[in-house]
PDB file of N, CA, C and O in Angstrom:
ATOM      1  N   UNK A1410      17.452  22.284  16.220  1.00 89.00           N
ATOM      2  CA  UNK A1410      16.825  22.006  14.943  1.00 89.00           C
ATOM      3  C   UNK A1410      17.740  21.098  14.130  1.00 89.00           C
ATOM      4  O   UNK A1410      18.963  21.109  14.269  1.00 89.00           O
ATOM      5  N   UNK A1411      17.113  20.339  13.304  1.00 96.00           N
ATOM      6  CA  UNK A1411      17.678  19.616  12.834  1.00 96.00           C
ATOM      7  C   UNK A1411      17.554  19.274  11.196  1.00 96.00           C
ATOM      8  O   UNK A1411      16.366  19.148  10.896  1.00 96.00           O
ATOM      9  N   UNK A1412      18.322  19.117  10.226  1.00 96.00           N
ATOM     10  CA  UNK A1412      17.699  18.858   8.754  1.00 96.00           C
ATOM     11  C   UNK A1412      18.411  17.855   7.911  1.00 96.00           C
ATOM     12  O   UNK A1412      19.585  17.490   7.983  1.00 96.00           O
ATOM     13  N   UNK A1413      17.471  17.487   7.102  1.00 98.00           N
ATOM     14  CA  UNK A1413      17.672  16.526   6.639  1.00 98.00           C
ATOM     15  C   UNK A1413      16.950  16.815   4.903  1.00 98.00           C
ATOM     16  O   UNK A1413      16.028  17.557   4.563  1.00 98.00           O
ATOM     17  N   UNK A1414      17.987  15.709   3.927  1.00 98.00           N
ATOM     18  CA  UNK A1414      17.396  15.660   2.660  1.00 98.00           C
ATOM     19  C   UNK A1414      17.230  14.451   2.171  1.00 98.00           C
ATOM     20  O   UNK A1414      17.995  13.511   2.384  1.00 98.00           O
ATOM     21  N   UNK A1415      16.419  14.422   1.623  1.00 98.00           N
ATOM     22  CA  UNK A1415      15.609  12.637   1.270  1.00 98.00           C
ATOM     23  C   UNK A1415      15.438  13.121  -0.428  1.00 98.00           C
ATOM     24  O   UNK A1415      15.114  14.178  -0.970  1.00 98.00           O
ATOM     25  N   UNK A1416      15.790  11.918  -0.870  1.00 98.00           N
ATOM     26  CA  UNK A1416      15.326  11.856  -2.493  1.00 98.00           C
ATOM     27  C   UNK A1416      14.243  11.142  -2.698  1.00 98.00           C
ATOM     28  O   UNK A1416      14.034  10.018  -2.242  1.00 98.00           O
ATOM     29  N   UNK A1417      13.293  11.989  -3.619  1.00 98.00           N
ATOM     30  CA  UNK A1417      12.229  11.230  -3.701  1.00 98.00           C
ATOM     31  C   UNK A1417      11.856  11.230  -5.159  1.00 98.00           C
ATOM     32  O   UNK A1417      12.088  12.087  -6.012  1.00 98.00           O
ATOM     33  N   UNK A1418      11.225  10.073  -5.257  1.00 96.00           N
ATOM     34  CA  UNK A1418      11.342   9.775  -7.300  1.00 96.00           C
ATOM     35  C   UNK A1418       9.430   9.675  -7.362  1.00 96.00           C
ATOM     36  O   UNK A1418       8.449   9.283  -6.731  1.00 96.00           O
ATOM     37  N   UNK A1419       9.693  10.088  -8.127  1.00 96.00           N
ATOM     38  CA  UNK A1419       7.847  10.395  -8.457  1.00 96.00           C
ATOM     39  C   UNK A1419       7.250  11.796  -8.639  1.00 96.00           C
ATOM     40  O   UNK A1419       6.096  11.953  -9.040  1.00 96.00           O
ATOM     41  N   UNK A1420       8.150  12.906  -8.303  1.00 95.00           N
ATOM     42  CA  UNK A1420       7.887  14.221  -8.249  1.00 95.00           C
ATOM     43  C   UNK A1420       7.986  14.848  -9.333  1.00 95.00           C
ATOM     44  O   UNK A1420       9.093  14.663  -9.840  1.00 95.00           O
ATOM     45  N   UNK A1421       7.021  15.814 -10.193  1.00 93.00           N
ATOM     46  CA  UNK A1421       6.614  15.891 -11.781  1.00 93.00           C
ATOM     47  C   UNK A1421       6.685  17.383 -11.600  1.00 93.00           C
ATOM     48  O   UNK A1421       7.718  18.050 -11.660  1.00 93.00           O
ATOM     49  N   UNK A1422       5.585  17.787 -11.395  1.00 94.00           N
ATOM     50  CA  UNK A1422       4.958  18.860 -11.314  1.00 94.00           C
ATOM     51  C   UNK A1422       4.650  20.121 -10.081  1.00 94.00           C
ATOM     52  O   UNK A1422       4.930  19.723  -8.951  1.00 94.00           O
ATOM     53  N   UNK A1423       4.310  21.046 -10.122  1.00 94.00           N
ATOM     54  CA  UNK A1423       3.360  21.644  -9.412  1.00 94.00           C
ATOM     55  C   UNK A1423       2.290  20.994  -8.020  1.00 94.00           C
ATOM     56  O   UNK A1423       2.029  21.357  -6.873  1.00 94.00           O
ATOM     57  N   UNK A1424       2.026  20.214  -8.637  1.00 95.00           N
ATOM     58  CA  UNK A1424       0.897  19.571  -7.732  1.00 95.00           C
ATOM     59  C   UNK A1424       1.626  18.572  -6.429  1.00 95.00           C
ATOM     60  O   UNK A1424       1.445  18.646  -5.214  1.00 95.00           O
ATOM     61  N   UNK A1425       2.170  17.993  -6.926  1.00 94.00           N
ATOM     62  CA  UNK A1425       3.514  17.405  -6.408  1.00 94.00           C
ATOM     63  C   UNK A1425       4.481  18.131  -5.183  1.00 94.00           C
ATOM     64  O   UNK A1425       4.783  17.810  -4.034  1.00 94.00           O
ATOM     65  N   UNK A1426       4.706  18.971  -5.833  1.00 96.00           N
ATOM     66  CA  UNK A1426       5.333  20.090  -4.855  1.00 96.00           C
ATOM     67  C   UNK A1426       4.466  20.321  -3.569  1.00 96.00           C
ATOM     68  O   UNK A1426       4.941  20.234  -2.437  1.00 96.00           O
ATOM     69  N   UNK A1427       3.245  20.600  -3.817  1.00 96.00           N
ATOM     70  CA  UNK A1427       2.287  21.121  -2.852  1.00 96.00           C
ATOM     71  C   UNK A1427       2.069  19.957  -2.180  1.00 96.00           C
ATOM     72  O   UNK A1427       2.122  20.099  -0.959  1.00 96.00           O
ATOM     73  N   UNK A1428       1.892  19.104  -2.478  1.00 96.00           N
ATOM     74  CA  UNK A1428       1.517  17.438  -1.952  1.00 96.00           C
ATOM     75  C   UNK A1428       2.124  17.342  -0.383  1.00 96.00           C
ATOM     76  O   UNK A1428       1.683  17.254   0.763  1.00 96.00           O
ATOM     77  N   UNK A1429       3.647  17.427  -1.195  1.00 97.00           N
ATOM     78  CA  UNK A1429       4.355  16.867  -0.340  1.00 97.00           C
ATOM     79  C   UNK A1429       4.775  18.032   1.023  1.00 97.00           C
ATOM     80  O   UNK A1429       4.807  17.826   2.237  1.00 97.00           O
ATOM     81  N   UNK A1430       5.055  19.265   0.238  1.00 97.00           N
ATOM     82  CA  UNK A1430       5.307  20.418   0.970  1.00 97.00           C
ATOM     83  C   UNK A1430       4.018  20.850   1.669  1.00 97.00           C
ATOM     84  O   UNK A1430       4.137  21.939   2.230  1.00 97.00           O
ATOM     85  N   UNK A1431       2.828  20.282   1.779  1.00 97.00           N
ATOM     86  CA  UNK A1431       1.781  20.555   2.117  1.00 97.00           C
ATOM     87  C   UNK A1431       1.752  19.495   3.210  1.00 97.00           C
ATOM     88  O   UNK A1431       1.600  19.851   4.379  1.00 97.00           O
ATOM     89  N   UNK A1432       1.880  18.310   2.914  1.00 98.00           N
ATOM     90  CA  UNK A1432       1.794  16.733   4.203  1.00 98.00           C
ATOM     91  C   UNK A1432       3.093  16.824   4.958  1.00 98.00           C
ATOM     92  O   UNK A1432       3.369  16.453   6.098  1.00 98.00           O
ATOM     93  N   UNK A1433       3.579  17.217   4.338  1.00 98.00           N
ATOM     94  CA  UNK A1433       5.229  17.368   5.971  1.00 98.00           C
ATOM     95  C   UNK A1433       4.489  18.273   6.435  1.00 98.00           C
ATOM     96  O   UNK A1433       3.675  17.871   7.266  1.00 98.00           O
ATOM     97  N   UNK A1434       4.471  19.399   6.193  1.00 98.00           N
ATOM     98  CA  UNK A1434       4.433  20.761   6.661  1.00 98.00           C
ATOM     99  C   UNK A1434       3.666  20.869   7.594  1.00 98.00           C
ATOM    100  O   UNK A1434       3.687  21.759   8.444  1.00 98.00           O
ATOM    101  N   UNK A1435       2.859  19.896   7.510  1.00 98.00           N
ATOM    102  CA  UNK A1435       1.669  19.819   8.638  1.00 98.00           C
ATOM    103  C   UNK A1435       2.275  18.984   9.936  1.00 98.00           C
ATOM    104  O   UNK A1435       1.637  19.184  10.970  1.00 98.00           O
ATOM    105  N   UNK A1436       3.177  18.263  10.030  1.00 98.00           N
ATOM    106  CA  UNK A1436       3.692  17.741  11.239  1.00 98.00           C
ATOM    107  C   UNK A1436       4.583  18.725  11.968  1.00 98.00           C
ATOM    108  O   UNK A1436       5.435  19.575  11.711  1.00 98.00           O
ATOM    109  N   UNK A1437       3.751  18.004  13.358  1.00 98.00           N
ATOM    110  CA  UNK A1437       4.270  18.608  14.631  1.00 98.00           C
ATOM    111  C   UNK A1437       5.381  18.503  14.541  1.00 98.00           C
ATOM    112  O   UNK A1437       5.866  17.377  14.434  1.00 98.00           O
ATOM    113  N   UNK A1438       6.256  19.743  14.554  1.00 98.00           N
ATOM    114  CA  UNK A1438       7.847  19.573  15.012  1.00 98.00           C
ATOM    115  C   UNK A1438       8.470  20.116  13.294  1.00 98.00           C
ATOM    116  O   UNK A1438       9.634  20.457  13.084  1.00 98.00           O
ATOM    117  N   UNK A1439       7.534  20.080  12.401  1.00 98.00           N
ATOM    118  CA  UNK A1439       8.366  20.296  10.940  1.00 98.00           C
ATOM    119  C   UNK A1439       8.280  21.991  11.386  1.00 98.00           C
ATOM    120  O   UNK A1439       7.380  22.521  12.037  1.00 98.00           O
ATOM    121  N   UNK A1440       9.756  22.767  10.704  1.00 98.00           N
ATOM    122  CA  UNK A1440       9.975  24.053  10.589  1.00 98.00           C
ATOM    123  C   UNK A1440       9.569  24.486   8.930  1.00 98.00           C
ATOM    124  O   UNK A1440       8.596  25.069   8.451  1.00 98.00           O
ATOM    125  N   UNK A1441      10.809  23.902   8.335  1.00 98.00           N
ATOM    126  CA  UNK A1441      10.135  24.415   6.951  1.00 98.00           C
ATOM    127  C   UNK A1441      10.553  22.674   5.800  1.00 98.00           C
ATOM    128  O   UNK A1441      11.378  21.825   6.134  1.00 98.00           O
ATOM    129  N   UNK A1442       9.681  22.632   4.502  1.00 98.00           N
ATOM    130  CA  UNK A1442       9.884  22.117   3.352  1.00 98.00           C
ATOM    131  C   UNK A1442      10.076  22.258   2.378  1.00 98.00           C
ATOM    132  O   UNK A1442       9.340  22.933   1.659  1.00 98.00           O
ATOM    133  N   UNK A1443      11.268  21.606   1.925  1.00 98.00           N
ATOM    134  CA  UNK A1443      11.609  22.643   0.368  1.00 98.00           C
ATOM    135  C   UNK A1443      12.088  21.537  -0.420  1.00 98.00           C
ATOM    136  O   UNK A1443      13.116  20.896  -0.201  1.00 98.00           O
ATOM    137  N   UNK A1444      11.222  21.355  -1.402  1.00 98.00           N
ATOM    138  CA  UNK A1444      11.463  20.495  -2.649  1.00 98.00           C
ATOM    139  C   UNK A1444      12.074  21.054  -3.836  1.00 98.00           C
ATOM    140  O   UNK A1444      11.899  22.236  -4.130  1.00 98.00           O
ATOM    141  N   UNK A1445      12.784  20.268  -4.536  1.00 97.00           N
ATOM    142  CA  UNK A1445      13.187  20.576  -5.660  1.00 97.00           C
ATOM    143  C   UNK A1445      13.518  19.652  -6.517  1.00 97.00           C
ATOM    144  O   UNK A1445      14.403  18.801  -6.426  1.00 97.00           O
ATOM    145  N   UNK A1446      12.337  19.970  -7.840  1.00 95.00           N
ATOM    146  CA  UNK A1446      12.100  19.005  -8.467  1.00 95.00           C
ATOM    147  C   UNK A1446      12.800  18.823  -9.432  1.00 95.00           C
ATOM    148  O   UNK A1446      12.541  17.821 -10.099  1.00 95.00           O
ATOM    149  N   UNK A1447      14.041  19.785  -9.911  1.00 95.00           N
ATOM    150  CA  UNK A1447      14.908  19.194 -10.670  1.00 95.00           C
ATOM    151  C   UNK A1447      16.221  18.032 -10.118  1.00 95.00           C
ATOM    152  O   UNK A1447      16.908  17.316 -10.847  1.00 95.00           O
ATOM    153  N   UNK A1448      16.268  18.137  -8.730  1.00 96.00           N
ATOM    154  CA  UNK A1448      17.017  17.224  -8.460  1.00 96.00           C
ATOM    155  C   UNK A1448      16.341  16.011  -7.708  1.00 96.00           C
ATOM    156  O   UNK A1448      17.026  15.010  -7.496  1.00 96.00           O
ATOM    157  N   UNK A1449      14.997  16.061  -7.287  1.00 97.00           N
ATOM    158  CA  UNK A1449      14.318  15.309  -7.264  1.00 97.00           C
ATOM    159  C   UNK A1449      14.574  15.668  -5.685  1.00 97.00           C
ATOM    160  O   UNK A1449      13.557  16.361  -5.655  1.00 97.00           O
ATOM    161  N   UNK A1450      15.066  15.777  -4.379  1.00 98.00           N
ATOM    162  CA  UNK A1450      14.412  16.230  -3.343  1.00 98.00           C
ATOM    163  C   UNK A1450      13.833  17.221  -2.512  1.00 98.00           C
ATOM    164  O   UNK A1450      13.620  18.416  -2.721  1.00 98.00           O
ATOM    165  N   UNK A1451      13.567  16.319  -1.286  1.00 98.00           N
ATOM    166  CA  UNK A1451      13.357  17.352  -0.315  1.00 98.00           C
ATOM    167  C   UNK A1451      14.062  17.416   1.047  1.00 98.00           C
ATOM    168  O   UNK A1451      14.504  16.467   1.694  1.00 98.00           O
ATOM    169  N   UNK A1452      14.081  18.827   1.379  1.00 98.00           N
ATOM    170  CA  UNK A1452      14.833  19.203   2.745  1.00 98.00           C
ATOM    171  C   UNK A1452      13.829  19.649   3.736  1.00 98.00           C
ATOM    172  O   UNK A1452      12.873  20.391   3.508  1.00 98.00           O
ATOM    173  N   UNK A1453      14.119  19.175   4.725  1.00 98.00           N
ATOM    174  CA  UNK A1453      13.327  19.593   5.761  1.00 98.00           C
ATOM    175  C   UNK A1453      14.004  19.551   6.858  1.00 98.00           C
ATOM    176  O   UNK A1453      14.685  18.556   7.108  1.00 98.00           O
ATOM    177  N   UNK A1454      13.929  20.859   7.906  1.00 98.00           N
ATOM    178  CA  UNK A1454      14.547  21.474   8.879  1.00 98.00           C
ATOM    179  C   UNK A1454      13.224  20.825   9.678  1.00 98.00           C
ATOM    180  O   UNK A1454      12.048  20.759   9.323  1.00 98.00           O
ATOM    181  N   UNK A1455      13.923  20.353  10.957  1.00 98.00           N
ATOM    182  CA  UNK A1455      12.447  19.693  11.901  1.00 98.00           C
ATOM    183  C   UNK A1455      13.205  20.010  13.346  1.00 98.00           C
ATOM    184  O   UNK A1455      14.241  20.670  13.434  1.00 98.00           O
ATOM    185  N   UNK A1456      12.415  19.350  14.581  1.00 97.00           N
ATOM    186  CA  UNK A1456      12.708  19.355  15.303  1.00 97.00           C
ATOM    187  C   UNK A1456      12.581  17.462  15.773  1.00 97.00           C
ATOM    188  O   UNK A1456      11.601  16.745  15.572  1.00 97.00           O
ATOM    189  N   UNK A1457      13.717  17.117  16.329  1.00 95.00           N
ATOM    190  CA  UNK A1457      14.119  15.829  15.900  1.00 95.00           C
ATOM    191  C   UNK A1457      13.577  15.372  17.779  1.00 95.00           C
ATOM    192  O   UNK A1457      13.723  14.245  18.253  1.00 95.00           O
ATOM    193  N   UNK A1458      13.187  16.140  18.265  1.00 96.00           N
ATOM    194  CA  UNK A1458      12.349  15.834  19.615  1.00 96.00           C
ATOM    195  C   UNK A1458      11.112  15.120  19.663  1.00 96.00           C
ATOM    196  O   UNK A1458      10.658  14.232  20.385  1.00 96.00           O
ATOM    197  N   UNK A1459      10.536  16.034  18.284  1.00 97.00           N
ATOM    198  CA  UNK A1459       9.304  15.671  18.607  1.00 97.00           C
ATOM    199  C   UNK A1459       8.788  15.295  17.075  1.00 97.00           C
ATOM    200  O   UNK A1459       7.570  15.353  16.907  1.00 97.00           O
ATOM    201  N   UNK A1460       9.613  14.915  15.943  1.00 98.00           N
ATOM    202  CA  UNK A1460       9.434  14.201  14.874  1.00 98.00           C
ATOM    203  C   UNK A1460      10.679  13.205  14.025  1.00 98.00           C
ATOM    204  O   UNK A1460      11.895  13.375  14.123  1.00 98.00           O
ATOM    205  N   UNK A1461      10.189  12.468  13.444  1.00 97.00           N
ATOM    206  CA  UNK A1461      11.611  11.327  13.446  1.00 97.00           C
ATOM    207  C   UNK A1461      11.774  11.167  12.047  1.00 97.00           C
ATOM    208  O   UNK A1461      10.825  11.350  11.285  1.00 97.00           O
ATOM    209  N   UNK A1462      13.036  10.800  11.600  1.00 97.00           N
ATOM    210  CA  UNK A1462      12.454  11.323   9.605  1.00 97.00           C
ATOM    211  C   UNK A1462      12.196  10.116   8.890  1.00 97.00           C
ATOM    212  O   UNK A1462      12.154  10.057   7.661  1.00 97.00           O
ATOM    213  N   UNK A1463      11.971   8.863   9.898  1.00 97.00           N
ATOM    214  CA  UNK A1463      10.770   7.500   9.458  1.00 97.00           C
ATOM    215  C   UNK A1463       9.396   8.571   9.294  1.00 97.00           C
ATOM    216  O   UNK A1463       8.963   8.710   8.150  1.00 97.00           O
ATOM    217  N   UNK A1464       8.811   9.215  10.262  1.00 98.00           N
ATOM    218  CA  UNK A1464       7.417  10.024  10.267  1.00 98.00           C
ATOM    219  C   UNK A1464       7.347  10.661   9.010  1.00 98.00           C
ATOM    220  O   UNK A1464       6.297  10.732   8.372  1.00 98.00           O
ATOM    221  N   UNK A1465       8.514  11.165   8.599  1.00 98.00           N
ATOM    222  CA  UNK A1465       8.466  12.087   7.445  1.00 98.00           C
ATOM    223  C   UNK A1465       8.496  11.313   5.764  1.00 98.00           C
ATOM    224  O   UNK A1465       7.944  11.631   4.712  1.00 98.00           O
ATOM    225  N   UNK A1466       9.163  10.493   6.036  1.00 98.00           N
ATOM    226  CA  UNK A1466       9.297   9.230   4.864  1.00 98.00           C
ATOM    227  C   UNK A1466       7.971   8.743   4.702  1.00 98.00           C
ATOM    228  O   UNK A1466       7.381   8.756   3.622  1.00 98.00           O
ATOM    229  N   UNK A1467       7.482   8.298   5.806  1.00 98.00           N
ATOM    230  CA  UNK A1467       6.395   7.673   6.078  1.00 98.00           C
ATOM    231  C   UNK A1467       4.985   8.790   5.026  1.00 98.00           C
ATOM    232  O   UNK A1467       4.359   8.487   4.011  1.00 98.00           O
ATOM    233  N   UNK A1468       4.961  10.082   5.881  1.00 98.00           N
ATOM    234  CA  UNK A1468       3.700  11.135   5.084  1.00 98.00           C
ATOM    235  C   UNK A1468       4.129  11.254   3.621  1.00 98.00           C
ATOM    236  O   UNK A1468       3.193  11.269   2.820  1.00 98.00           O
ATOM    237  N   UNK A1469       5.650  11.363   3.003  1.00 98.00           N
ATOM    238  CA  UNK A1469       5.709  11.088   2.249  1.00 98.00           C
ATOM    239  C   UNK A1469       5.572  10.421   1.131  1.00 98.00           C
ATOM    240  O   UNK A1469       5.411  10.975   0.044  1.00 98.00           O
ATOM    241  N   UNK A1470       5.635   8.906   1.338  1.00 97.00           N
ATOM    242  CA  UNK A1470       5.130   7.644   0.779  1.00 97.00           C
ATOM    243  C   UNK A1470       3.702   7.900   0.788  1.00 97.00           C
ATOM    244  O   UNK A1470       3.150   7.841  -0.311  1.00 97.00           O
ATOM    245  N   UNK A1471       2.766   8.257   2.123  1.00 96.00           N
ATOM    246  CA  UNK A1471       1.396   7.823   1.972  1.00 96.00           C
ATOM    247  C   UNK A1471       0.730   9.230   0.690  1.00 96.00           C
ATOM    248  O   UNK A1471      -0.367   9.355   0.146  1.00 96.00           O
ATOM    249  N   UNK A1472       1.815   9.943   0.629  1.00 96.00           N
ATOM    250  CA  UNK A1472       0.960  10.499  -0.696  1.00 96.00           C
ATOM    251  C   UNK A1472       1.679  10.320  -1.971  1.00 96.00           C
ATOM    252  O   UNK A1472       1.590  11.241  -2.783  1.00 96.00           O
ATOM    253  N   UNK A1473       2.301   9.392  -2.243  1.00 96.00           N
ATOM    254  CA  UNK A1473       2.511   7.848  -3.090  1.00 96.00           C
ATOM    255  C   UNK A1473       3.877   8.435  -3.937  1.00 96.00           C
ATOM    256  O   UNK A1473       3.871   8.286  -5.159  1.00 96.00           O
ATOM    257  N   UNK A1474       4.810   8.968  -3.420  1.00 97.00           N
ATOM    258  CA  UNK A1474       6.020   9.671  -4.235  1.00 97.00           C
ATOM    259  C   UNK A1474       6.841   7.826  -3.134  1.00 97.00           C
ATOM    260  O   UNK A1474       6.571   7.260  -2.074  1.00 97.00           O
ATOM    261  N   UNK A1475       7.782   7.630  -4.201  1.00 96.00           N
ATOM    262  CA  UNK A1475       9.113   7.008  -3.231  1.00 96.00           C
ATOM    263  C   UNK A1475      10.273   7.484  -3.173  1.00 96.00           C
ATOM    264  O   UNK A1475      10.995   7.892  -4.082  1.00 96.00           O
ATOM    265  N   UNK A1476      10.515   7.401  -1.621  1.00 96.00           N
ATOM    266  CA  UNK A1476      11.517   7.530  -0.770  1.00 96.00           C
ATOM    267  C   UNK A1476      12.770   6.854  -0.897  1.00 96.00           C
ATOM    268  O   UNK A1476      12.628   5.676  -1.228  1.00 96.00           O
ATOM    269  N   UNK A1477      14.167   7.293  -0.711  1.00 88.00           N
ATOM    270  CA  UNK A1477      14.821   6.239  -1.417  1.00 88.00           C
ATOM    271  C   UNK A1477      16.078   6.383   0.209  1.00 88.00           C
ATOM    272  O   UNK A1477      17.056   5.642   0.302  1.00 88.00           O
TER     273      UNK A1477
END
């Protein structure tokens, strides 16, 4: 297993949280997602076999937070 933390700027609220912790969470190979919006990221424990953390940047962005 493998983890990683990405800062992401755009993250407000509640809804936000779920967004994002909701669109990783759904990829093959993600274990767990944990945002935190006072410091503005997220961590995610994955399995680096069978997901790459471009994939994760990537679901990230497409629900319109940026990746830095």
């Amino acid at each position: 297993m493998s983890n990683v933390v990405l800062n992401v700027k755009g993250m407000s609220c509640g809804h936000c949280v779920k967004a994002v912790e909701g669109s990783v969470g759904k990829l093959q190979g993600v274990n767990t997602v944990k945002v935190n919006l006072e410091e503005g990221t997220v961590a995610v424990d994955y399995n680096h076999d069978e997901v790459t953390v471009d994939k994760i940047k990537e679901t990230i962005d497409d629900q319109g937070y940026d990746v830095e």
